[in-house]
Amino acid sequence: MAFPLGRPARLAVIASGRGSNLASLLAAFPTGSQEAAVVLVAGEKAQAPALDRAREAGVEAAHVPWDTREGFEARLDELLRAREVDLVCLAGFMRVLSPWFVDRWRGRLVNVHPSLLPKHRGLHAHRQALAEGVSESGCSVHFVDAGVDTGRVIVQRRVPVLPGDTEATLAERVLREEHVAYPEAVRLVLSGEVTP
Ligand code: GRF
């Protein structure tokens, strides 16, 4: 299957936490939109605020338990297929997916990471940026491949690192840009303008 689809795309968002990127995607791609709509939000944490945000927006919220990675991925894959999802957006999903899952969803699986990739991959991106003393940081939306934050970058947005910044202040500045970058990246993928 290749983009563009010629019909509204069906998006799934996978989130484990607070869900602010989910909120930006729900705002950009609401139910009934002719461009794309979030049809499913899923995550391994039953109490995640992200799942509540989905319910509040009238979108299906699924808790997919994590017993083993294989079990989680098999259930998630089945759910995504049952809902005929076209594009899967990881948004604050803090687990690494297996090559099997990544391969199955190749070209249809994207993630947001709070750094200017290839810099500061993996955990604690802001801590890494501050430790390195960089003068700017930012965010990247990228295709997911079998590595950790190694897939092709779709959109990046930059912010300055300011004197006195802490992980929290830098994270907040970067997060505002994530909320702009993610919908922009989804549009570029759905239009077929950017491929893995
Ligand atoms: C974001 O900073 C994202 O880049 C990282 O996890 C955080 C998720 O935040 N992968 P939220 O749950 O979308 O508010």
Coordinates of C-alpha atoms and ligand atoms in Angstrom, one line a residue:
M1 CA 0.0 0.0 0.0
A2 CA 1.4 3.4 -0.9
F3 CA 0.5 7.0 -0.1
P4 CA -1.5 9.0 -1.1
L5 CA -4.5 6.9 -0.5
G6 CA -7.2 8.9 -2.3
R7 CA -9.5 8.7 0.8
P8 CA -9.3 9.9 4.4
A9 CA -6.4 8.1 6.2
R10 CA -7.1 6.1 9.3
L11 CA -4.5 7.0 12.0
A12 CA -3.6 5.1 15.2
V13 CA -1.7 6.8 18.0
I14 CA 0.3 4.6 20.4
A15 CA 1.0 6.5 23.7
S16 CA 2.0 5.6 27.2
G17 CA 1.9 8.9 29.0
R18 CA 0.5 12.4 29.2
G19 CA -0.5 12.5 25.6
S20 CA 0.1 16.1 24.6
N21 CA 1.3 15.0 21.1
L22 CA -1.8 12.9 20.9
A23 CA -3.8 16.0 21.6
S24 CA -2.1 17.9 18.8
L25 CA -2.9 15.0 16.4
L26 CA -6.5 14.8 17.6
A27 CA -6.9 18.5 16.9
A28 CA -5.3 18.3 13.5
F29 CA -7.1 15.1 12.4
P30 CA -10.5 15.0 14.1
T31 CA -13.2 12.5 13.5
G32 CA -14.9 13.1 10.1
S33 CA -12.0 15.0 8.6
Q34 CA -11.6 14.3 4.9
E35 CA -7.8 14.3 5.2
A36 CA -7.2 11.9 8.0
A37 CA -8.7 11.0 11.4
V38 CA -7.4 9.3 14.5
V39 CA -9.5 6.2 14.8
L40 CA -7.6 4.4 17.6
V41 CA -5.4 5.2 20.6
A42 CA -3.6 2.3 22.2
G43 CA -1.0 1.9 24.9
E44 CA 0.4 -0.6 27.4
K45 CA -0.5 1.6 30.5
A46 CA -4.1 1.3 31.5
Q47 CA -4.0 4.5 33.6
A48 CA -2.2 6.7 31.0
P49 CA -3.8 10.2 30.6
A50 CA -3.4 9.7 26.9
L51 CA -6.2 7.0 26.9
D52 CA -8.5 9.4 28.8
R53 CA -7.8 12.2 26.3
A54 CA -8.9 9.8 23.5
R55 CA -12.1 8.8 25.3
E56 CA -12.9 12.5 25.9
A57 CA -12.5 13.1 22.2
G58 CA -14.8 10.2 21.4
V59 CA -12.0 8.1 20.0
E60 CA -11.6 4.4 20.8
A61 CA -9.0 3.9 23.6
A62 CA -7.5 0.5 23.9
H63 CA -5.3 -0.8 26.8
V64 CA -3.1 -3.4 25.3
P65 CA -1.3 -5.2 28.2
W66 CA 2.5 -5.7 28.0
D67 CA 3.2 -9.3 29.2
T68 CA 6.0 -10.0 26.8
R69 CA 7.0 -7.8 23.8
E70 CA 5.9 -10.6 21.5
G71 CA 2.5 -10.8 23.1
F72 CA 2.0 -7.1 23.1
E73 CA 3.0 -6.7 19.5
A74 CA 0.8 -9.6 18.3
R75 CA -2.3 -8.1 20.0
L76 CA -1.5 -4.6 18.8
D77 CA -0.9 -5.8 15.3
E78 CA -4.3 -7.6 15.3
L79 CA -6.1 -4.5 16.6
L80 CA -4.4 -2.2 14.1
R81 CA -5.5 -4.5 11.2
A82 CA -9.0 -5.0 12.6
R83 CA -9.4 -1.2 12.6
E84 CA -7.9 -0.9 9.1
V85 CA -5.2 1.6 10.3
D86 CA -3.1 3.2 7.5
L87 CA -0.5 5.0 9.6
V88 CA 0.7 4.3 13.2
C89 CA 2.0 7.3 15.1
L90 CA 4.1 6.6 18.2
A91 CA 3.7 9.5 20.6
G92 CA 5.4 9.1 24.0
F93 CA 5.5 5.3 23.6
M94 CA 8.7 4.4 25.6
R95 CA 9.3 0.9 24.5
V96 CA 11.4 -0.5 21.6
L97 CA 9.5 -2.5 19.0
S98 CA 10.9 -5.7 17.5
P99 CA 12.2 -6.0 13.9
W100 CA 9.1 -8.2 13.2
F101 CA 6.6 -5.4 14.1
V102 CA 8.7 -2.7 12.5
D103 CA 9.0 -4.7 9.3
R104 CA 5.2 -5.4 9.2
W105 CA 4.5 -1.7 9.4
R106 CA 7.4 -0.4 7.4
G107 CA 6.7 3.0 5.8
R108 CA 3.5 3.2 8.0
L109 CA 5.1 3.7 11.4
V110 CA 6.4 7.1 12.6
N111 CA 7.7 8.5 15.9
V112 CA 8.5 11.9 17.5
H113 CA 11.8 12.3 19.3
P114 CA 12.8 15.4 21.3
S115 CA 16.2 16.0 19.6
L116 CA 17.7 17.0 16.3
L117 CA 18.4 13.4 15.1
P118 CA 20.9 11.9 14.6
K119 CA 22.0 13.7 17.7
H120 CA 20.8 12.5 21.2
R121 CA 19.1 9.3 20.3
G122 CA 17.4 7.1 23.0
L123 CA 16.5 8.1 26.5
H124 CA 17.1 11.5 28.2
A125 CA 17.6 13.5 25.0
H126 CA 17.5 16.9 26.7
R127 CA 20.0 15.7 29.3
Q128 CA 22.3 14.7 26.5
A129 CA 21.9 18.0 24.7
L130 CA 22.6 20.0 27.8
A131 CA 25.6 17.8 28.7
E132 CA 27.0 18.4 25.2
G133 CA 26.6 22.2 25.5
V134 CA 24.8 22.6 22.2
S135 CA 23.4 26.0 21.3
E136 CA 20.3 24.6 19.7
S137 CA 18.1 21.5 20.0
G138 CA 14.7 20.6 18.7
C139 CA 12.6 17.7 17.7
S140 CA 12.4 15.1 14.9
V141 CA 9.5 13.2 13.5
H142 CA 10.9 10.1 11.7
F143 CA 10.0 6.7 10.2
V144 CA 10.7 3.9 12.6
D145 CA 13.2 1.3 11.5
A146 CA 14.8 -1.6 13.5
G147 CA 17.2 0.8 15.3
V148 CA 16.5 3.2 18.2
D149 CA 15.6 6.6 16.6
T150 CA 17.5 5.8 13.4
G151 CA 14.8 5.9 10.7
R152 CA 14.6 8.6 8.0
V153 CA 13.7 12.0 9.4
I154 CA 10.5 13.5 8.0
V155 CA 10.4 16.9 9.8
Q156 CA 12.7 18.7 12.2
R157 CA 12.0 21.9 14.1
R158 CA 14.7 23.8 16.0
V159 CA 14.8 25.8 19.2
P160 CA 17.6 27.7 20.9
V161 CA 19.2 26.3 24.1
L162 CA 19.2 29.3 26.5
P163 CA 21.6 30.1 29.3
G164 CA 20.2 28.5 32.5
D165 CA 18.1 25.9 30.7
T166 CA 17.3 22.8 32.7
E167 CA 15.9 19.6 31.2
A168 CA 12.4 20.8 32.1
T169 CA 12.7 24.2 30.5
L170 CA 14.3 22.8 27.3
A171 CA 11.7 20.0 27.2
E172 CA 8.9 22.5 27.4
R173 CA 10.3 24.6 24.5
V174 CA 10.9 21.5 22.4
L175 CA 7.5 20.1 23.1
R176 CA 5.7 23.1 21.7
E177 CA 7.6 22.4 18.4
E178 CA 6.7 18.7 18.5
H179 CA 3.0 19.7 18.5
V180 CA 3.6 21.6 15.2
A181 CA 6.0 19.1 13.7
Y182 CA 3.9 15.9 14.2
P183 CA 0.8 17.0 12.1
E184 CA 3.1 18.4 9.5
A185 CA 5.0 15.2 9.2
V186 CA 1.9 13.1 9.0
R187 CA 0.7 15.3 6.1
L188 CA 4.0 14.8 4.3
V189 CA 3.7 11.0 4.7
L190 CA 0.1 10.8 3.7
S191 CA 0.7 12.9 0.6
G192 CA 3.5 10.5 -0.5
E193 CA 6.0 13.4 -0.5
V194 CA 8.3 11.6 2.0
T195 CA 9.0 7.9 2.0
P196 CA 11.3 5.9 4.2
Ligands
GRF1 C1 7.6 13.8 23.9 O1 8.7 14.6 24.4 C2 8.2 12.9 22.9 O2 9.1 13.5 22.0 C3 8.8 11.7 23.6 O3 7.9 11.5 24.7 C4 7.3 12.8 25.0 C5 5.8 12.5 25.0 O4 5.0 13.5 25.4 N1 9.0 10.6 22.8 P1 3.5 13.5 25.3 O5 3.0 12.2 26.0 O6 3.1 13.5 23.9 O7 3.0 14.7 26.0

